[in-house]
XYZ file of C-alpha atoms in Angstrom:
608
model
C 19.175 -35.662 -22.693
C 20.811 -36.466 -19.373
C 19.673 -40.091 -19.528
C 20.922 -40.467 -23.096
C 24.345 -39.155 -22.107
C 24.522 -41.575 -19.206
C 23.733 -44.560 -21.434
C 26.352 -43.562 -24.019
C 28.992 -43.222 -21.320
C 28.188 -46.734 -20.069
C 28.487 -48.250 -23.551
C 31.917 -46.782 -24.157
C 33.152 -47.977 -20.799
C 31.786 -51.482 -21.325
C 33.318 -51.934 -24.756
C 36.714 -50.518 -23.867
C 37.018 -52.429 -20.625
C 35.858 -55.618 -22.304
C 38.353 -55.137 -25.104
C 41.144 -54.639 -22.581
C 40.317 -57.936 -20.933
C 38.639 -56.792 -17.698
C 36.532 -59.477 -16.028
C 33.119 -58.490 -14.775
C 31.109 -60.075 -12.015
C 29.678 -63.414 -13.128
C 25.953 -63.189 -12.565
C 24.914 -65.922 -15.013
C 26.641 -69.160 -15.908
C 25.747 -71.206 -18.996
C 23.355 -74.047 -18.245
C 21.418 -76.853 -19.911
C 17.726 -76.087 -19.563
C 16.488 -79.655 -19.325
C 12.779 -78.762 -19.239
C 13.153 -76.980 -22.581
C 15.182 -79.861 -24.025
C 12.501 -82.356 -22.978
C 9.867 -80.149 -24.583
C 11.768 -79.975 -27.871
C 12.126 -83.752 -28.002
C 8.342 -84.023 -28.324
C 8.220 -81.696 -31.340
C 8.811 -82.192 -35.055
C 12.387 -82.021 -36.231
C 13.712 -78.749 -37.620
C 17.095 -77.176 -38.240
C 16.711 -74.971 -35.143
C 15.696 -77.895 -32.943
C 18.758 -79.817 -34.134
C 21.082 -76.929 -33.294
C 19.477 -76.551 -29.856
C 19.790 -80.237 -28.963
C 23.431 -80.250 -30.073
C 24.066 -77.137 -27.969
C 22.473 -78.962 -25.011
C 24.864 -81.885 -25.444
C 22.350 -84.383 -26.846
C 23.829 -87.218 -28.932
C 22.555 -89.809 -31.395
C 20.612 -87.188 -33.326
C 19.369 -87.872 -36.846
C 19.607 -85.359 -39.642
C 17.206 -86.973 -42.113
C 15.033 -83.843 -42.109
C 17.985 -81.832 -43.398
C 18.398 -83.801 -46.616
C 17.172 -82.920 -50.091
C 16.534 -79.207 -49.540
C 15.669 -77.508 -52.816
C 14.953 -73.810 -53.194
C 15.557 -70.746 -55.328
C 16.270 -68.650 -52.225
C 19.641 -68.497 -50.497
C 18.103 -68.115 -47.032
C 16.460 -71.551 -47.295
C 19.878 -73.247 -47.301
C 21.320 -71.329 -44.328
C 19.642 -72.917 -41.292
C 19.911 -76.495 -42.699
C 23.617 -75.921 -43.362
C 24.127 -74.605 -39.818
C 22.279 -77.640 -38.450
C 24.314 -80.090 -40.546
C 27.573 -78.599 -39.315
C 26.182 -78.614 -35.758
C 25.940 -82.394 -36.171
C 29.593 -82.435 -37.267
C 28.671 -83.400 -40.828
C 29.907 -81.893 -44.088
C 27.109 -80.041 -45.934
C 29.003 -80.567 -49.190
C 28.119 -84.265 -49.163
C 25.092 -84.628 -46.883
C 24.062 -87.137 -48.019
C 24.547 -86.528 -51.738
C 23.981 -82.805 -52.215
C 26.347 -79.876 -51.914
C 24.669 -77.123 -49.904
C 27.855 -75.057 -49.890
C 28.047 -74.779 -53.652
C 24.300 -74.106 -53.756
C 24.740 -71.253 -51.292
C 27.649 -69.916 -53.299
C 25.555 -69.986 -56.456
C 23.550 -67.050 -55.036
C 26.698 -64.921 -54.695
C 26.808 -62.150 -57.306
C 30.278 -60.902 -56.454
C 29.028 -58.301 -53.977
C 26.275 -59.855 -51.858
C 24.449 -63.148 -51.359
C 20.881 -63.869 -52.456
C 18.217 -61.173 -52.616
C 19.940 -57.830 -53.182
C 17.330 -56.014 -51.086
C 17.631 -58.131 -47.924
C 20.368 -58.645 -45.333
C 19.187 -61.771 -43.524
C 20.469 -64.050 -46.302
C 23.887 -62.337 -46.204
C 24.135 -62.604 -42.420
C 22.996 -66.207 -42.123
C 24.801 -67.171 -45.327
C 28.068 -65.879 -43.872
C 27.505 -67.914 -40.695
C 26.609 -71.024 -42.707
C 29.662 -70.815 -44.971
C 32.042 -70.254 -42.069
C 30.457 -73.145 -40.168
C 31.222 -75.298 -43.224
C 34.947 -74.656 -42.912
C 35.233 -72.015 -45.630
C 38.360 -69.947 -45.012
C 37.818 -66.358 -43.889
C 40.218 -65.266 -46.651
C 37.898 -66.634 -49.352
C 36.566 -63.847 -51.630
C 32.942 -64.710 -50.855
C 33.578 -64.452 -47.093
C 35.466 -61.168 -47.290
C 32.928 -59.866 -49.803
C 29.895 -60.524 -47.597
C 31.757 -59.115 -44.593
C 32.500 -55.897 -46.467
C 28.903 -55.709 -47.715
C 27.538 -55.980 -44.159
C 29.927 -53.322 -42.874
C 28.916 -51.033 -45.740
C 25.188 -51.495 -45.018
C 25.382 -50.869 -41.258
C 22.930 -48.153 -40.241
C 24.146 -44.919 -38.703
C 22.763 -45.965 -35.283
C 25.017 -49.059 -35.357
C 22.358 -51.648 -36.115
C 21.172 -53.673 -39.058
C 17.657 -54.438 -40.210
C 16.064 -57.174 -42.266
C 16.522 -55.212 -45.477
C 19.181 -52.917 -46.903
C 18.500 -49.419 -45.585
C 15.671 -50.686 -43.371
C 15.215 -49.756 -39.736
C 17.603 -51.459 -37.318
C 16.386 -54.255 -35.078
C 18.060 -56.163 -32.279
C 17.662 -59.571 -33.970
C 19.548 -58.817 -37.188
C 22.074 -56.728 -35.278
C 22.861 -59.574 -32.878
C 23.246 -62.051 -35.743
C 25.373 -59.600 -37.732
C 27.697 -59.215 -34.735
C 28.168 -62.993 -34.579
C 28.703 -63.252 -38.342
C 31.281 -60.442 -38.435
C 33.165 -61.767 -35.426
C 33.329 -65.188 -37.102
C 34.533 -63.470 -40.291
C 37.493 -61.971 -38.442
C 36.401 -58.697 -36.834
C 37.549 -58.102 -33.260
C 35.110 -57.008 -30.530
C 37.036 -53.724 -30.401
C 36.601 -52.981 -34.134
C 34.374 -49.995 -34.858
C 31.501 -51.828 -36.622
C 31.195 -54.133 -33.594
C 31.418 -51.392 -30.954
C 28.761 -49.384 -32.822
C 26.520 -52.452 -32.969
C 27.043 -53.116 -29.253
C 26.128 -49.503 -28.507
C 22.883 -49.968 -30.433
C 22.027 -53.110 -28.475
C 22.777 -51.490 -25.124
C 20.609 -48.498 -26.020
C 17.801 -50.933 -26.966
C 17.711 -52.815 -23.649
C 14.478 -52.468 -21.680
C 14.184 -51.779 -17.973
C 13.221 -55.445 -17.372
C 16.684 -56.449 -18.606
C 15.316 -57.986 -21.805
C 15.323 -56.829 -25.409
C 12.547 -55.867 -27.796
C 12.625 -56.637 -31.503
C 13.097 -52.900 -31.970
C 12.936 -50.042 -29.448
C 11.308 -47.969 -32.202
C 8.756 -50.539 -33.387
C 5.220 -49.205 -33.946
C 3.920 -52.702 -33.065
C 5.219 -52.630 -29.513
C 8.498 -52.518 -27.650
C 8.050 -55.212 -25.013
C 10.955 -57.593 -24.484
C 10.603 -60.995 -26.144
C 12.306 -64.380 -25.847
C 13.683 -64.485 -29.411
C 15.370 -61.098 -29.083
C 16.687 -61.969 -25.616
C 18.153 -65.230 -26.881
C 19.900 -63.853 -29.958
C 21.353 -60.900 -28.055
C 22.578 -63.244 -25.310
C 24.287 -65.414 -27.934
C 25.902 -62.315 -29.463
C 27.159 -61.255 -26.027
C 28.788 -64.662 -25.573
C 30.340 -64.348 -29.063
C 31.952 -61.091 -27.889
C 33.550 -62.891 -24.968
C 31.327 -61.097 -22.469
C 28.928 -62.282 -19.763
C 25.260 -61.427 -20.443
C 24.743 -61.351 -16.683
C 26.752 -58.126 -16.690
C 24.375 -56.386 -19.085
C 22.320 -54.914 -16.271
C 19.515 -52.398 -16.719
C 17.407 -51.305 -13.735
C 18.937 -54.201 -11.736
C 17.842 -56.789 -14.357
C 19.784 -58.680 -17.050
C 18.679 -60.480 -20.268
C 19.158 -64.007 -18.909
C 16.936 -63.215 -15.975
C 14.257 -61.895 -18.317
C 14.525 -64.817 -20.745
C 14.036 -67.319 -17.938
C 10.951 -65.430 -16.780
C 9.272 -66.358 -20.064
C 9.570 -70.137 -19.592
C 6.265 -71.963 -19.049
C 5.774 -74.945 -16.761
C 5.607 -77.224 -19.837
C 9.182 -76.268 -20.725
C 8.605 -74.012 -23.726
C 9.398 -70.289 -23.831
C 6.622 -67.813 -24.483
C 7.421 -65.163 -27.074
C 6.280 -62.481 -24.628
C 4.663 -62.580 -21.214
C 1.189 -64.113 -21.477
C 1.324 -65.090 -25.185
C 1.294 -68.825 -24.382
C 2.258 -71.608 -26.788
C 1.923 -71.239 -30.549
C 3.265 -72.856 -33.736
C 6.527 -70.925 -33.409
C 7.160 -71.907 -29.765
C 9.534 -74.806 -30.656
C 11.716 -72.385 -32.621
C 11.647 -69.723 -29.895
C 12.499 -72.426 -27.352
C 15.382 -73.615 -29.545
C 16.848 -70.093 -29.565
C 16.539 -69.987 -25.758
C 18.218 -73.375 -25.237
C 21.179 -72.296 -27.376
C 21.523 -68.974 -25.553
C 21.207 -70.378 -22.036
C 23.811 -73.035 -22.892
C 26.252 -70.199 -23.489
C 26.426 -70.860 -27.230
C 26.563 -68.440 -30.130
C 26.148 -69.064 -33.847
C 27.360 -71.143 -35.515
C 26.797 -73.783 -32.838
C 29.631 -75.802 -34.371
C 32.186 -75.368 -37.148
C 33.635 -78.249 -39.095
C 37.168 -78.355 -40.416
C 37.083 -78.766 -44.161
C 40.311 -79.958 -45.744
C 39.941 -81.060 -49.358
C 42.047 -84.200 -49.505
C 41.284 -86.463 -52.433
C 42.064 -84.945 -55.821
C 40.729 -85.767 -59.263
C 41.915 -85.166 -62.807
C 40.299 -82.099 -64.369
C 40.598 -80.504 -67.775
C 38.688 -77.392 -68.872
C 38.526 -76.745 -72.598
C 37.451 -73.304 -73.817
C 36.536 -72.429 -77.380
C 40.061 -71.539 -78.453
C 42.380 -73.077 -75.857
C 42.786 -75.212 -72.762
C 41.915 -73.121 -69.700
C 43.091 -75.495 -66.991
C 44.474 -78.999 -66.541
C 45.673 -80.867 -63.490
C 44.548 -82.508 -60.256
C 42.191 -80.703 -57.880
C 39.969 -81.484 -54.865
C 36.238 -82.231 -55.240
C 34.007 -83.465 -53.818
C 31.591 -82.652 -56.672
C 32.027 -82.044 -60.376
C 31.155 -78.385 -59.733
C 33.357 -77.962 -56.642
C 36.370 -79.048 -58.646
C 35.922 -76.025 -60.937
C 35.792 -73.684 -57.929
C 38.897 -75.252 -56.416
C 40.782 -75.148 -59.720
C 40.027 -71.469 -60.299
C 42.481 -70.325 -57.639
C 45.246 -72.491 -59.029
C 44.728 -71.931 -62.754
C 43.777 -68.274 -62.345
C 40.443 -68.204 -64.186
C 37.189 -66.552 -63.134
C 33.802 -68.239 -63.116
C 30.133 -67.556 -62.446
C 27.676 -70.068 -60.997
C 23.992 -69.212 -61.288
C 21.109 -70.565 -59.202
C 18.330 -72.081 -61.351
C 15.181 -74.137 -60.780
C 17.279 -77.211 -61.547
C 20.158 -76.353 -59.223
C 23.446 -74.425 -59.535
C 24.604 -73.962 -63.124
C 28.088 -73.081 -64.386
C 27.227 -70.096 -66.549
C 30.601 -68.545 -67.310
C 34.356 -69.137 -67.223
C 36.494 -66.094 -68.005
C 34.703 -64.366 -70.891
C 32.966 -67.458 -72.265
C 29.327 -67.266 -71.209
C 26.496 -69.678 -71.948
C 24.025 -68.478 -74.559
C 21.866 -70.092 -77.226
C 23.014 -73.649 -77.869
C 26.487 -72.999 -76.494
C 27.270 -73.526 -72.836
C 29.471 -75.205 -70.247
C 28.972 -78.977 -70.159
C 30.825 -81.746 -68.386
C 31.905 -85.359 -68.764
C 33.042 -87.773 -66.083
C 35.167 -90.539 -67.589
C 34.052 -89.371 -71.056
C 30.357 -89.914 -70.224
C 27.702 -87.253 -69.583
C 26.196 -87.886 -66.105
C 22.423 -87.742 -65.694
C 22.607 -85.318 -62.740
C 23.741 -81.736 -62.346
C 27.422 -81.117 -61.624
C 26.618 -79.867 -58.100
C 25.041 -83.238 -57.296
C 27.672 -85.483 -58.872
C 29.888 -86.787 -56.063
C 33.247 -87.764 -57.531
C 34.610 -91.247 -56.899
C 38.193 -92.436 -56.779
C 39.952 -92.281 -60.196
C 37.187 -90.166 -61.796
C 38.370 -87.865 -64.583
C 36.369 -84.669 -65.168
C 36.240 -82.794 -68.466
C 34.417 -79.453 -68.788
C 34.053 -77.898 -72.220
C 32.383 -74.891 -73.816
C 30.275 -76.097 -76.709
C 27.059 -77.841 -77.620
C 25.431 -80.902 -76.128
C 26.532 -84.097 -77.856
C 30.050 -83.090 -78.860
C 32.252 -86.194 -78.360
C 35.595 -85.866 -76.547
C 38.877 -86.476 -78.378
C 42.057 -88.074 -77.097
C 45.537 -88.193 -78.604
C 48.240 -90.817 -78.216
C 51.763 -91.104 -79.613
C 54.015 -93.926 -80.777
C 56.869 -92.452 -78.685
C 57.469 -89.355 -76.574
C 61.000 -88.747 -77.890
C 62.572 -88.741 -81.351
C 66.063 -88.002 -82.630
C 66.797 -84.824 -84.594
C 64.944 -85.056 -87.932
C 62.943 -88.087 -86.706
C 59.164 -88.629 -86.634
C 56.544 -89.493 -84.026
C 53.231 -91.063 -84.966
C 50.183 -89.339 -83.409
C 46.868 -91.217 -83.142
C 43.547 -89.401 -82.593
C 40.332 -91.077 -81.368
C 36.866 -89.947 -80.288
C 34.587 -91.502 -77.652
C 31.117 -92.903 -78.339
C 30.599 -95.642 -75.707
C 34.061 -96.764 -76.888
C 37.043 -95.195 -78.649
C 37.101 -94.882 -82.470
C 39.820 -93.491 -84.806
C 39.018 -90.098 -86.356
C 40.242 -88.894 -89.744
C 40.632 -85.329 -91.048
C 41.487 -84.107 -87.551
C 44.060 -81.379 -86.964
C 47.002 -82.253 -84.721
C 48.740 -79.119 -83.442
C 52.249 -78.566 -82.071
C 52.903 -74.874 -81.481
C 52.401 -73.187 -84.873
C 52.641 -76.478 -86.771
C 49.631 -78.481 -87.945
C 49.183 -82.049 -89.213
C 46.090 -83.917 -90.431
C 45.085 -87.473 -89.547
C 44.301 -90.114 -92.174
C 41.495 -92.706 -92.219
C 43.188 -94.622 -89.390
C 43.279 -91.517 -87.203
C 47.084 -91.270 -87.535
C 49.545 -88.667 -88.716
C 53.351 -88.431 -88.792
C 54.826 -85.513 -86.832
C 58.338 -84.222 -87.522
C 59.608 -81.010 -85.923
C 62.777 -79.046 -85.204
C 64.633 -79.844 -81.997
C 62.527 -78.833 -79.036
C 59.770 -79.759 -76.606
C 56.193 -79.592 -77.947
C 52.676 -80.156 -76.655
C 50.666 -82.206 -79.154
C 46.854 -81.998 -79.113
C 43.978 -82.574 -81.517
C 41.082 -80.328 -82.611
C 38.085 -80.758 -84.876
C 34.833 -78.845 -85.255
C 31.952 -80.223 -83.138
C 34.383 -82.313 -81.026
C 35.915 -81.501 -77.645
C 39.631 -80.653 -77.837
C 41.933 -83.515 -76.815
C 44.394 -83.862 -73.969
C 47.981 -82.658 -74.513
C 51.040 -84.892 -74.719
C 54.559 -83.503 -74.426
C 57.056 -84.820 -76.950
C 60.758 -84.138 -77.456
C 62.712 -83.884 -80.691
C 66.519 -83.898 -80.628
C 68.362 -81.843 -77.988
C 66.466 -78.626 -77.194
C 68.035 -75.340 -76.063
C 67.150 -74.425 -72.470
C 68.138 -72.571 -69.319
C 67.313 -73.558 -65.742
C 66.542 -72.003 -62.353
C 66.889 -74.102 -59.194
C 64.117 -73.800 -56.593
C 64.168 -74.265 -52.830
C 61.553 -73.872 -50.074
C 61.185 -74.992 -46.453
C 57.588 -75.793 -45.452
C 56.864 -74.977 -41.818
C 53.734 -75.656 -39.791
C 50.954 -73.079 -40.099
C 47.508 -72.600 -41.535
C 45.294 -71.027 -44.355
C 44.638 -71.519 -48.165
C 46.842 -71.433 -51.325
C 47.198 -71.946 -55.113
C 49.277 -73.500 -58.041
C 49.497 -76.220 -60.820
C 50.791 -77.142 -64.304
C 53.217 -78.421 -67.138
C 54.608 -76.288 -70.145
C 56.791 -76.468 -73.381
C 59.113 -74.936 -76.104
C 62.762 -74.623 -77.957
C 64.930 -74.455 -81.194
C 68.450 -73.330 -82.193
C 68.450 -70.073 -80.267
C 70.194 -68.326 -77.385
C 68.811 -66.870 -74.165
C 69.806 -66.351 -70.518
C 67.768 -66.572 -67.281
C 68.854 -64.758 -64.088
C 69.093 -65.420 -61.189
C 70.065 -69.072 -61.356
C 68.505 -69.865 -57.969
C 65.321 -68.929 -56.104
C 65.135 -69.620 -52.369
C 61.588 -69.017 -51.145
C 62.639 -69.528 -47.503
C 60.285 -70.644 -44.710
C 56.621 -70.727 -45.723
C 53.642 -72.009 -43.731
C 50.497 -73.475 -45.319
C 48.453 -70.616 -46.766
C 51.478 -68.388 -47.317
C 53.151 -67.445 -50.591
C 56.371 -65.846 -51.819
C 57.390 -64.371 -55.154
C 60.633 -63.454 -56.913
C 61.254 -62.061 -60.376
C 63.517 -63.673 -62.944
C 64.864 -61.807 -65.958
C 64.903 -63.652 -69.291
C 67.206 -62.104 -71.891
C 67.057 -63.085 -75.578
C 70.782 -63.006 -76.438
C 70.212 -64.272 -79.983
C 69.314 -62.660 -83.290
C 65.844 -64.212 -83.709
C 62.552 -63.638 -81.861
C 61.679 -66.313 -79.287
C 58.642 -67.910 -77.780
C 59.277 -69.366 -74.295
C 57.423 -71.753 -72.036
C 58.424 -73.428 -68.764
C 58.639 -76.872 -67.202
C 58.805 -77.532 -63.452
C 60.399 -80.633 -61.964
C 61.413 -81.816 -58.496
C 59.325 -81.499 -55.322
C 55.569 -81.806 -55.761
C 55.033 -78.495 -53.982
C 56.629 -76.792 -57.002
C 55.011 -78.985 -59.649
C 51.545 -78.411 -58.210
C 51.705 -74.847 -56.875
C 54.121 -72.677 -58.875
C 52.783 -69.834 -61.000
C 54.471 -67.587 -63.558
C 53.003 -64.083 -63.775
C 49.929 -65.308 -61.834
C 49.353 -68.090 -64.373
C 49.714 -71.818 -63.756
C 53.131 -72.609 -65.185
C 51.627 -75.110 -67.611
C 49.662 -72.308 -69.275
C 52.401 -69.646 -69.237
C 54.130 -68.457 -72.382
C 56.080 -65.339 -73.413
C 57.315 -63.772 -76.630
C 60.708 -62.009 -76.437
C 62.076 -60.111 -79.401
C 65.728 -60.493 -80.399
C 68.147 -58.687 -78.034
C 65.290 -57.884 -75.623
C 64.501 -59.063 -72.111
C 61.404 -59.709 -70.004
C 60.769 -60.007 -66.275
C 58.611 -62.871 -65.017
C 57.234 -63.227 -61.483
C 57.820 -66.742 -60.101
C 55.398 -67.309 -57.217
C 54.995 -70.291 -54.897
C 51.641 -70.666 -53.111
C 51.444 -73.192 -50.263
C 47.914 -74.681 -50.028
C 46.180 -74.260 -46.684
C 45.791 -78.035 -46.300
C 49.424 -78.865 -47.123
C 50.915 -81.068 -44.386
C 54.316 -82.256 -45.666
C 56.871 -80.207 -43.766
C 60.562 -79.695 -44.413
C 62.772 -78.613 -47.281
C 61.886 -79.283 -50.913
C 63.919 -78.513 -54.013
C 63.099 -78.416 -57.680
C 63.959 -76.860 -61.027
C 62.219 -74.417 -63.326
C 63.394 -74.975 -66.895
C 62.647 -72.458 -69.648
C 62.532 -73.771 -73.237
C 62.617 -71.512 -76.265
C 61.555 -71.901 -79.878
C 61.621 -69.494 -82.782
C 58.268 -68.060 -83.763
């Protein structure tokens, strides 16, 4: 009992002093263990060897062994992803696969991969963060919360949920949680550190588990991962002294003359020695996991349209790089939910909002109106590609609509032309052209005459067993409208954001929008601001309203109305009633145009 009390007292002192910034005596400085590096160079390539050589400062490394990984298990993508990012490469396009989206396909909304294990969650979190995924992303915060919730009462984690704690998973969990935003002074970390300290052997090293029925001798793998975790905490492993010994001292004692590290004293070289040696090289170099993190800033954008069964879900320009990534990136801006499922053939888009694949119906995609011969996760988008996702059956051709003019005088007409694609565009008869609540039907030439009351309208075409067309905004006469001016000043900062759209609507009606001006103030990339506007129907007829944004691109691409992309927003307001609408501006994390921007939000109304 006395010894246990003494150990607990030491742990509390160590954590508090470390958190307050005290500097301990430096008994071990990071070093490149050249004998181990030379040994690894003679061995077959692996993800761990790659990380170790990068940690040792080696250059000119090849990553050919990291290509074309295919598995139904999340854990199989973790080490290759960590090795790819160690090389400074992007695992989304290395060389033509997207390991990030494949990892994400194992996310069920609560945890990653096998629900009974923790190693895939821990290493998956490290892999995603190494790939430049923002710590505010739902999958990152979700895994972080899952790991905190599954921490054992003694402060450690094991291989499986509810399983006995071990030093290896605990050390890796510490590194993952620190990378995900926890501070060394946060309770889950201090509890984990206490577990590690209580597990240290008298030789200064660490066993796999101090309670293991298979032995409690210190081993090189446990030493190395704990040392890396100590570095991740901003501490010096040379200060973790037990019986006048520290973990670095013990780890070095396990190195053989040939350069490799024995697992335990006297075990010699075996098939796992290159991996054990890789862990040791990383630890002795003063590195933690991930060995390197890339900065991922989606830059190039591509046209995307998502057509559900009854309406357009999303339309605009979004980053790739793959035909599946673009759906993920668009979800934040257009405000839809999605589910990607891992299958034997790769990640599969199973569900958007409530529309879920089943039977012959599912989510399918076109690029430039053609069905690619590879899965969406493997299709790397090229400049000027246009992506169309739709919920329907295989073989449905896409429609497009064109107009003779985009404006007509009061009482005038606009000719709409509908075509479908089958290696080339063909006119399509008996197709419905819609404009609000109005419908028109095309003739044998694919044309129809559209005449409407004064207002702005979105024209689009629908027909059974065809994919809904694009939308074209047209104007008749002089619509009734009211306008709100917008202003924001973009300042330097960091993080991720949202937005997108175009809208529609009016007639001979009367309504008022207040206030007349919204000043969002100073916002950094990743920040957002919101202000309510009140729309009052001052007329005697019920209204349907939509909005149009003009001016600075930050507003056109990133303004939402009631958490909906402004293009997709609409509201019904009964006569003499009013409605509040939240106008929110979300600055994307990769936005880099600083200074003041202005714009206008115009509301158009039509009678229902």
